[in-house]
Amino acid sequence: MYKRRIMKDRLFTLAVSVLGLLALAPLFHIIYTVTVRGVPAILEAGPSFFTEPPAPPGSERLGGIAPALLGSFWLALISTMLGIPLAFLVGLFLYEFKESRLARLVRVFTMSLLEIPTILVGMLVYTIVVIPLGGFSVAAGAIALAIVMLPYVATYVERALDSVPATYREAALGLGLSRARTSLIIAGIARRGVLAGFLIGFAKAIGETAPLLFTVGSARNSLNPSPFEPGDAVPLLVFQFIATPYENWIKLAWGAAFVLTVTVLTVFIALRVVVREVRL
Amino acid sequence: MAQKRPAEARSDKLFYYALIPFASTAFLIILLTLFVLTAKGLPALEFYGLKVLTSTRWLPNEFDPEKAVYGLLPAIAGTLVTAIIAVVIALPLSLSLTVLVEELAPSRVRDILSSLVDVMAGMPTIVYGVWGIGFLAPILAPIYSGLQSTLGSLPLFSCEPTGGFSILTAGLLLAIMIIPFIFAVVKEAYRAIPATYREAALSLGMTRYEYTRLLMGMIKPAIIAGVLLGFGRAASETVAVALVVGNAFNLPLCIIGPGITVSSLIANQFGEANLYPLMQNVLYLGGLVLLVLGLASNFLGILMLTRVRVRV
Amino acid sequence: MEKAVTELKPPLEVQIRELRVKLEGREILKGVSLSAKPGAVTAVMGPSGSGKSTLLKTINRLIEYYPGVEVEGDVVVGGVSAFEMDPYLLRRYVAMVFQTPNPFPHLTIYDNVALGPRIHGLAKSKKELDEIVRWALEKAMLWDEVKDRLNDYPSKLSGGQQQRLSLARALALRPPVLLLDEPTANIDPVNTKKIEEAIIGLAREEGTTVLIVTHTPQQAARISDYIAVLYEGRLVEWGPTKEVVLRPRHEITRAYLKGEI
């Protein structure tokens, strides 16, 4: 009996360690795969990878992903400008009025928004923005991304505010400050946590694909800087190129996937640096 | 001070009301999505009847909607089956990861492991997709062929594999993608168990295996919540699945063969669907099914989570 | 570490020898020597932070789960060093009840009590298990209140009943040594009285070695045979209860008994 229990425990410890590490293993393999296939592609394309549009399908040359990079830049900029202030206010509301019934409802809906397939957000924006405006545009894609990032940023902001010790809040209120002023002071104290929330939003904005499928328009050769024209995005290019039969486009897709991975990892490292120091 | 109070309260009320329009965005977006999908999806249901949900065929017609056949069943079933495969595989891995992080790893390693899971959660889904197409599907292809030649008499493995693109590949890839989400839900609940219960279990002379099992039993609602939320995630994932599922209108009876899911169907067809009368409406209807599925699993998941808090 | 000790023969005396415990560099116990006899109740007293809980949790080696712990000295249970025994085995003989009632909320009353015997395989049949559960609940003075609802969940019990259930869960192992860490700190007087009766009964009838941490001198006087007083990690007084109460030798004990600390 006793020996069997110890055996079971050892087996369990072993199994859990192996399975737990197995759960994490794909991450390393993904980063490895994207690197060993993406870096050679970028090297083959040379500097034009960042300055040119893709070469025609099946051509010997690779060309580059410049329009997608430009599009992703615009998308990230506009969507964070739209989404982050909005999400910040939602987070502020959730924190400041957390005891109200409305806040509880808002929380449920914000969490539910997290579970709405992002492709449906693309369909929604297609229906209410793209069709009325008469065509695809970077702005439409940015709206879709702003919607997608909203729940992530809002819940992160709320958590950051929540982690500030209650004494600060009481001190501010005790000085006779209004709740609006108080909550802004709290946000100031929790600024690193809030910033971390913004970074999460940014990471979402550059990494998401599905919301862009029917909104941005895959204008693969356009270096047009207007947000009201169709554009391209890095993840969108990856999605549409990786499954083609054209060698040069597949290579571009791997290179673009590498760029995307590096960008997101950089944001995550920044996030760690930001949050680690405050321990919020 | 007592005189100042009402004035203060008024400005606070103003603050409250000023924030409401922003706070209600999530609600409005969900409502709007529901409305758009219903308004655009219903015409398809009206025209084709329930057949649109139960048919297994997909024969578009550019000119005459009467001659077209649109059946969402393979896609809906494919969504359910891939998501179920994902959850079944991801659950033991996520629970193991929880125990590894919370019980086995030294505190420094614990932080590193947690950050790695965060990175996993934040990795763009398209990156999982290219890994699926570039690595996972190719290495699974010969395994599928082997399965078919040895276990081909079973319906699950009876079909001709096509280069590793299949329902099972999609399920596996989804499993990897939802591990961080199930882990996050379970870990949070596990960590919230008051220390006194752990001490009580240990004081009875339980081994690590025995007491982790006991504590996991204590947070069972959270585990169920994790499963539901993970299921919702898996069902709604689009681009990674679209790249590996094979996109064939088959019922997912044979899991080593190609299939389709609602989201990959939409991703593949919605762009050109306006060329075919009513096809777009069918896809909106599919979107509605997906939305209901996502909201239902989210709602049930949240319900489960509140049950943990009441109990512990 | 693990020697081939697989069984201990009760009654078991607990001998604590020059015990030093550090938690994250801070010395909590600074060389405590003490023993607790079978069939007697030893009350461990002292102001908060004096190391009472640490002492108890070192006896059943729960302390090892705390971060940055260092233990020197020895705890000998029934002639065998606790640190040379497998902790799982040790805890089958040395049971513990905590300050907060902590029956497992997802297990029924019956399953809570049956947990220990099941883990350690102490019952050969359902009938035997039923008997152990009944015995433990009787010893914890809870049987009459729960015998008709053994399949209820502990949340239906009052706080005091939950604490007696925690006691019953510990007793189901028929432990020769019982550790209690301020078991009545959060309990009403009626339940406190029942728990005290249960403790005295165990020592007298079962010959159990009982160590109880208490913060009320009155409780120590009511139930204990010996009193040990800890102050800042040192043992400042140890002797038969009557002597300690009537003729405290140490200034700190006197102040403590008067309620000045």
PDB file of N, CA and C in Angstrom, chain C residues 54-118:
ATOM      1  N   THR C  54       4.938  27.595  14.574  1.00  0.00           N
ATOM      2  CA  THR C  54       6.122  27.041  13.916  1.00  0.00           C
ATOM      3  C   THR C  54       6.542  25.745  14.600  1.00  0.00           C
ATOM      4  N   LEU C  55       6.497  25.739  15.941  1.00  0.00           N
ATOM      5  CA  LEU C  55       6.857  24.545  16.696  1.00  0.00           C
ATOM      6  C   LEU C  55       5.969  23.372  16.280  1.00  0.00           C
ATOM      7  N   LEU C  56       4.660  23.633  16.250  1.00  0.00           N
ATOM      8  CA  LEU C  56       3.725  22.563  15.907  1.00  0.00           C
ATOM      9  C   LEU C  56       3.967  22.052  14.484  1.00  0.00           C
ATOM     10  N   LYS C  57       4.144  22.998  13.562  1.00  0.00           N
ATOM     11  CA  LYS C  57       4.288  22.608  12.158  1.00  0.00           C
ATOM     12  C   LYS C  57       5.644  21.984  11.871  1.00  0.00           C
ATOM     13  N   THR C  58       6.572  22.124  12.805  1.00  0.00           N
ATOM     14  CA  THR C  58       7.837  21.411  12.629  1.00  0.00           C
ATOM     15  C   THR C  58       7.684  19.953  13.048  1.00  0.00           C
ATOM     16  N   ILE C  59       6.808  19.715  14.032  1.00  0.00           N
ATOM     17  CA  ILE C  59       6.632  18.336  14.506  1.00  0.00           C
ATOM     18  C   ILE C  59       6.103  17.441  13.385  1.00  0.00           C
ATOM     19  N   ASN C  60       5.132  17.940  12.599  1.00  0.00           N
ATOM     20  CA  ASN C  60       4.653  17.094  11.488  1.00  0.00           C
ATOM     21  C   ASN C  60       5.277  17.503  10.146  1.00  0.00           C
ATOM     22  N   ARG C  61       6.307  18.322  10.223  1.00  0.00           N
ATOM     23  CA  ARG C  61       7.105  18.707   9.064  1.00  0.00           C
ATOM     24  C   ARG C  61       6.333  19.471   7.992  1.00  0.00           C
ATOM     25  N   LEU C  62       5.224  20.105   8.382  1.00  0.00           N
ATOM     26  CA  LEU C  62       4.531  20.980   7.431  1.00  0.00           C
ATOM     27  C   LEU C  62       5.396  22.207   7.140  1.00  0.00           C
ATOM     28  N   ILE C  63       6.270  22.530   8.078  1.00  0.00           N
ATOM     29  CA  ILE C  63       7.096  23.734   7.960  1.00  0.00           C
ATOM     30  C   ILE C  63       7.947  23.690   6.700  1.00  0.00           C
ATOM     31  N   GLU C  64       8.196  22.468   6.231  1.00  0.00           N
ATOM     32  CA  GLU C  64       9.074  22.343   5.063  1.00  0.00           C
ATOM     33  C   GLU C  64       8.469  22.939   3.796  1.00  0.00           C
ATOM     34  N   TYR C  65       7.177  23.224   3.818  1.00  0.00           N
ATOM     35  CA  TYR C  65       6.547  23.810   2.637  1.00  0.00           C
ATOM     36  C   TYR C  65       6.634  25.328   2.649  1.00  0.00           C
ATOM     37  N   TYR C  66       7.180  25.897   3.723  1.00  0.00           N
ATOM     38  CA  TYR C  66       7.315  27.350   3.777  1.00  0.00           C
ATOM     39  C   TYR C  66       8.612  27.751   3.076  1.00  0.00           C
ATOM     40  N   PRO C  67       8.616  28.929   2.470  1.00  0.00           N
ATOM     41  CA  PRO C  67       9.811  29.326   1.723  1.00  0.00           C
ATOM     42  C   PRO C  67      10.988  29.630   2.652  1.00  0.00           C
ATOM     43  N   GLY C  68      12.159  29.233   2.236  1.00  0.00           N
ATOM     44  CA  GLY C  68      13.388  29.570   2.936  1.00  0.00           C
ATOM     45  C   GLY C  68      13.491  29.008   4.334  1.00  0.00           C
ATOM     46  N   VAL C  69      13.131  27.742   4.497  1.00  0.00           N
ATOM     47  CA  VAL C  69      13.123  27.177   5.840  1.00  0.00           C
ATOM     48  C   VAL C  69      14.412  26.398   6.114  1.00  0.00           C
ATOM     49  N   GLU C  70      14.945  26.595   7.328  1.00  0.00           N
ATOM     50  CA  GLU C  70      16.103  25.815   7.771  1.00  0.00           C
ATOM     51  C   GLU C  70      15.790  25.262   9.153  1.00  0.00           C
ATOM     52  N   VAL C  71      16.004  23.964   9.328  1.00  0.00           N
ATOM     53  CA  VAL C  71      15.713  23.337  10.620  1.00  0.00           C
ATOM     54  C   VAL C  71      16.985  22.707  11.172  1.00  0.00           C
ATOM     55  N   GLU C  72      17.255  22.983  12.444  1.00  0.00           N
ATOM     56  CA  GLU C  72      18.340  22.305  13.151  1.00  0.00           C
ATOM     57  C   GLU C  72      17.756  21.678  14.399  1.00  0.00           C
ATOM     58  N   GLY C  73      18.478  20.712  14.972  1.00  0.00           N
ATOM     59  CA  GLY C  73      17.949  20.013  16.132  1.00  0.00           C
ATOM     60  C   GLY C  73      17.105  18.843  15.673  1.00  0.00           C
ATOM     61  N   ASP C  74      16.288  18.309  16.562  1.00  0.00           N
ATOM     62  CA  ASP C  74      15.564  17.102  16.190  1.00  0.00           C
ATOM     63  C   ASP C  74      14.191  17.054  16.834  1.00  0.00           C
ATOM     64  N   VAL C  75      13.302  16.370  16.147  1.00  0.00           N
ATOM     65  CA  VAL C  75      12.007  16.031  16.721  1.00  0.00           C
ATOM     66  C   VAL C  75      11.926  14.513  16.706  1.00  0.00           C
ATOM     67  N   VAL C  76      11.761  13.919  17.882  1.00  0.00           N
ATOM     68  CA  VAL C  76      11.733  12.467  17.954  1.00  0.00           C
ATOM     69  C   VAL C  76      10.331  12.015  18.329  1.00  0.00           C
ATOM     70  N   VAL C  77       9.765  11.189  17.497  1.00  0.00           N
ATOM     71  CA  VAL C  77       8.407  10.698  17.730  1.00  0.00           C
ATOM     72  C   VAL C  77       8.477   9.194  17.957  1.00  0.00           C
ATOM     73  N   GLY C  78       8.129   8.778  19.168  1.00  0.00           N
ATOM     74  CA  GLY C  78       8.170   7.349  19.482  1.00  0.00           C
ATOM     75  C   GLY C  78       9.544   6.747  19.261  1.00  0.00           C
ATOM     76  N   GLY C  79      10.572   7.536  19.563  1.00  0.00           N
ATOM     77  CA  GLY C  79      11.929   7.014  19.484  1.00  0.00           C
ATOM     78  C   GLY C  79      12.582   7.148  18.118  1.00  0.00           C
ATOM     79  N   VAL C  80      11.830   7.615  17.114  1.00  0.00           N
ATOM     80  CA  VAL C  80      12.398   7.741  15.775  1.00  0.00           C
ATOM     81  C   VAL C  80      12.407   9.223  15.383  1.00  0.00           C
ATOM     82  N   SER C  81      13.489   9.664  14.782  1.00  0.00           N
ATOM     83  CA  SER C  81      13.540  11.054  14.353  1.00  0.00           C
ATOM     84  C   SER C  81      12.523  11.314  13.241  1.00  0.00           C
ATOM     85  N   ALA C  82      11.732  12.360  13.418  1.00  0.00           N
ATOM     86  CA  ALA C  82      10.725  12.697  12.403  1.00  0.00           C
ATOM     87  C   ALA C  82      11.384  12.967  11.061  1.00  0.00           C
ATOM     88  N   PHE C  83      12.619  13.469  11.105  1.00  0.00           N
ATOM     89  CA  PHE C  83      13.277  13.852   9.859  1.00  0.00           C
ATOM     90  C   PHE C  83      13.869  12.649   9.130  1.00  0.00           C
ATOM     91  N   GLU C  84      13.856  11.503   9.807  1.00  0.00           N
ATOM     92  CA  GLU C  84      14.325  10.296   9.137  1.00  0.00           C
ATOM     93  C   GLU C  84      13.168   9.438   8.662  1.00  0.00           C
ATOM     94  N   MET C  85      11.968   9.931   8.903  1.00  0.00           N
ATOM     95  CA  MET C  85      10.796   9.198   8.447  1.00  0.00           C
ATOM     96  C   MET C  85      10.279   9.841   7.168  1.00  0.00           C
ATOM     97  N   ASP C  86       9.603   9.077   6.367  1.00  0.00           N
ATOM     98  CA  ASP C  86       8.902   9.673   5.251  1.00  0.00           C
ATOM     99  C   ASP C  86       7.800  10.579   5.814  1.00  0.00           C
ATOM    100  N   PRO C  87       7.719  11.829   5.346  1.00  0.00           N
ATOM    101  CA  PRO C  87       6.729  12.729   5.939  1.00  0.00           C
ATOM    102  C   PRO C  87       5.293  12.213   5.830  1.00  0.00           C
ATOM    103  N   TYR C  88       5.002  11.493   4.728  1.00  0.00           N
ATOM    104  CA  TYR C  88       3.623  10.998   4.565  1.00  0.00           C
ATOM    105  C   TYR C  88       3.289   9.989   5.650  1.00  0.00           C
ATOM    106  N   LEU C  89       4.309   9.199   6.020  1.00  0.00           N
ATOM    107  CA  LEU C  89       4.112   8.202   7.057  1.00  0.00           C
ATOM    108  C   LEU C  89       4.010   8.888   8.415  1.00  0.00           C
ATOM    109  N   LEU C  90       4.901   9.842   8.641  1.00  0.00           N
ATOM    110  CA  LEU C  90       4.903  10.587   9.892  1.00  0.00           C
ATOM    111  C   LEU C  90       3.523  11.164  10.175  1.00  0.00           C
ATOM    112  N   ARG C  91       2.938  11.752   9.157  1.00  0.00           N
ATOM    113  CA  ARG C  91       1.670  12.462   9.352  1.00  0.00           C
ATOM    114  C   ARG C  91       0.494  11.520   9.531  1.00  0.00           C
ATOM    115  N   ARG C  92       0.708  10.244   9.219  1.00  0.00           N
ATOM    116  CA  ARG C  92      -0.338   9.281   9.517  1.00  0.00           C
ATOM    117  C   ARG C  92      -0.415   9.083  11.028  1.00  0.00           C
ATOM    118  N   TYR C  93       0.701   9.302  11.729  1.00  0.00           N
ATOM    119  CA  TYR C  93       0.729   9.131  13.177  1.00  0.00           C
ATOM    120  C   TYR C  93       0.551  10.440  13.928  1.00  0.00           C
ATOM    121  N   VAL C  94       0.882  11.540  13.263  1.00  0.00           N
ATOM    122  CA  VAL C  94       0.821  12.857  13.898  1.00  0.00           C
ATOM    123  C   VAL C  94      -0.200  13.696  13.134  1.00  0.00           C
ATOM    124  N   ALA C  95      -1.414  13.787  13.657  1.00  0.00           N
ATOM    125  CA  ALA C  95      -2.468  14.509  12.958  1.00  0.00           C
ATOM    126  C   ALA C  95      -2.535  15.942  13.456  1.00  0.00           C
ATOM    127  N   MET C  96      -3.232  16.778  12.698  1.00  0.00           N
ATOM    128  CA  MET C  96      -3.249  18.193  13.061  1.00  0.00           C
ATOM    129  C   MET C  96      -4.607  18.836  12.788  1.00  0.00           C
ATOM    130  N   VAL C  97      -4.963  19.753  13.701  1.00  0.00           N
ATOM    131  CA  VAL C  97      -6.163  20.570  13.523  1.00  0.00           C
ATOM    132  C   VAL C  97      -5.716  22.028  13.535  1.00  0.00           C
ATOM    133  N   PHE C  98      -6.316  22.826  12.646  1.00  0.00           N
ATOM    134  CA  PHE C  98      -5.828  24.189  12.433  1.00  0.00           C
ATOM    135  C   PHE C  98      -6.752  25.228  13.068  1.00  0.00           C
ATOM    136  N   GLN C  99      -6.258  26.458  13.037  1.00  0.00           N
ATOM    137  CA  GLN C  99      -7.004  27.553  13.653  1.00  0.00           C
ATOM    138  C   GLN C  99      -8.337  27.810  12.947  1.00  0.00           C
ATOM    139  N   THR C 100      -8.290  27.785  11.605  1.00  0.00           N
ATOM    140  CA  THR C 100      -9.520  28.003  10.851  1.00  0.00           C
ATOM    141  C   THR C 100     -10.141  26.649  10.552  1.00  0.00           C
ATOM    142  N   PRO C 101     -11.452  26.522  10.747  1.00  0.00           N
ATOM    143  CA  PRO C 101     -12.101  25.271  10.333  1.00  0.00           C
ATOM    144  C   PRO C 101     -11.872  25.088   8.831  1.00  0.00           C
ATOM    145  N   ASN C 102     -11.372  23.920   8.426  1.00  0.00           N
ATOM    146  CA  ASN C 102     -11.079  23.758   7.003  1.00  0.00           C
ATOM    147  C   ASN C 102     -11.486  22.406   6.429  1.00  0.00           C
ATOM    148  N   PRO C 103     -12.721  21.966   6.713  1.00  0.00           N
ATOM    149  CA  PRO C 103     -13.169  20.766   6.003  1.00  0.00           C
ATOM    150  C   PRO C 103     -13.218  21.069   4.503  1.00  0.00           C
ATOM    151  N   PHE C 104     -12.914  20.068   3.683  1.00  0.00           N
ATOM    152  CA  PHE C 104     -12.911  20.309   2.235  1.00  0.00           C
ATOM    153  C   PHE C 104     -14.330  20.559   1.753  1.00  0.00           C
ATOM    154  N   PRO C 105     -14.548  21.739   1.137  1.00  0.00           N
ATOM    155  CA  PRO C 105     -15.924  22.139   0.806  1.00  0.00           C
ATOM    156  C   PRO C 105     -16.570  21.266  -0.260  1.00  0.00           C
ATOM    157  N   HIS C 106     -15.757  20.561  -1.059  1.00  0.00           N
ATOM    158  CA  HIS C 106     -16.354  19.788  -2.144  1.00  0.00           C
ATOM    159  C   HIS C 106     -16.542  18.326  -1.766  1.00  0.00           C
ATOM    160  N   LEU C 107     -16.217  17.980  -0.513  1.00  0.00           N
ATOM    161  CA  LEU C 107     -16.440  16.605  -0.063  1.00  0.00           C
ATOM    162  C   LEU C 107     -17.555  16.602   0.983  1.00  0.00           C
ATOM    163  N   THR C 108     -18.316  15.514   1.007  1.00  0.00           N
ATOM    164  CA  THR C 108     -19.387  15.421   1.998  1.00  0.00           C
ATOM    165  C   THR C 108     -18.776  15.242   3.386  1.00  0.00           C
ATOM    166  N   ILE C 109     -19.624  15.357   4.391  1.00  0.00           N
ATOM    167  CA  ILE C 109     -19.162  15.160   5.769  1.00  0.00           C
ATOM    168  C   ILE C 109     -18.484  13.797   5.875  1.00  0.00           C
ATOM    169  N   TYR C 110     -19.154  12.779   5.345  1.00  0.00           N
ATOM    170  CA  TYR C 110     -18.598  11.427   5.415  1.00  0.00           C
ATOM    171  C   TYR C 110     -17.238  11.350   4.712  1.00  0.00           C
ATOM    172  N   ASP C 111     -17.196  11.882   3.503  1.00  0.00           N
ATOM    173  CA  ASP C 111     -15.955  11.774   2.718  1.00  0.00           C
ATOM    174  C   ASP C 111     -14.808  12.563   3.341  1.00  0.00           C
ATOM    175  N   ASN C 112     -15.140  13.674   4.000  1.00  0.00           N
ATOM    176  CA  ASN C 112     -14.099  14.416   4.702  1.00  0.00           C
ATOM    177  C   ASN C 112     -13.441  13.544   5.763  1.00  0.00           C
ATOM    178  N   VAL C 113     -14.294  12.870   6.551  1.00  0.00           N
ATOM    179  CA  VAL C 113     -13.741  12.059   7.641  1.00  0.00           C
ATOM    180  C   VAL C 113     -13.045  10.823   7.080  1.00  0.00           C
ATOM    181  N   ALA C 114     -13.615  10.271   6.006  1.00  0.00           N
ATOM    182  CA  ALA C 114     -13.073   9.026   5.456  1.00  0.00           C
ATOM    183  C   ALA C 114     -11.781   9.252   4.666  1.00  0.00           C
ATOM    184  N   LEU C 115     -11.480  10.511   4.386  1.00  0.00           N
ATOM    185  CA  LEU C 115     -10.350  10.824   3.504  1.00  0.00           C
ATOM    186  C   LEU C 115      -9.032  10.203   3.973  1.00  0.00           C
ATOM    187  N   GLY C 116      -8.662  10.463   5.219  1.00  0.00           N
ATOM    188  CA  GLY C 116      -7.396   9.955   5.745  1.00  0.00           C
ATOM    189  C   GLY C 116      -7.319   8.431   5.698  1.00  0.00           C
ATOM    190  N   PRO C 117      -8.305   7.744   6.283  1.00  0.00           N
ATOM    191  CA  PRO C 117      -8.287   6.279   6.231  1.00  0.00           C
ATOM    192  C   PRO C 117      -8.222   5.736   4.808  1.00  0.00           C
ATOM    193  N   ARG C 118      -8.899   6.393   3.886  1.00  0.00           N
ATOM    194  CA  ARG C 118      -8.871   5.919   2.492  1.00  0.00           C
ATOM    195  C   ARG C 118      -7.474   6.051   1.912  1.00  0.00           C
TER     196      ARG C 118
END
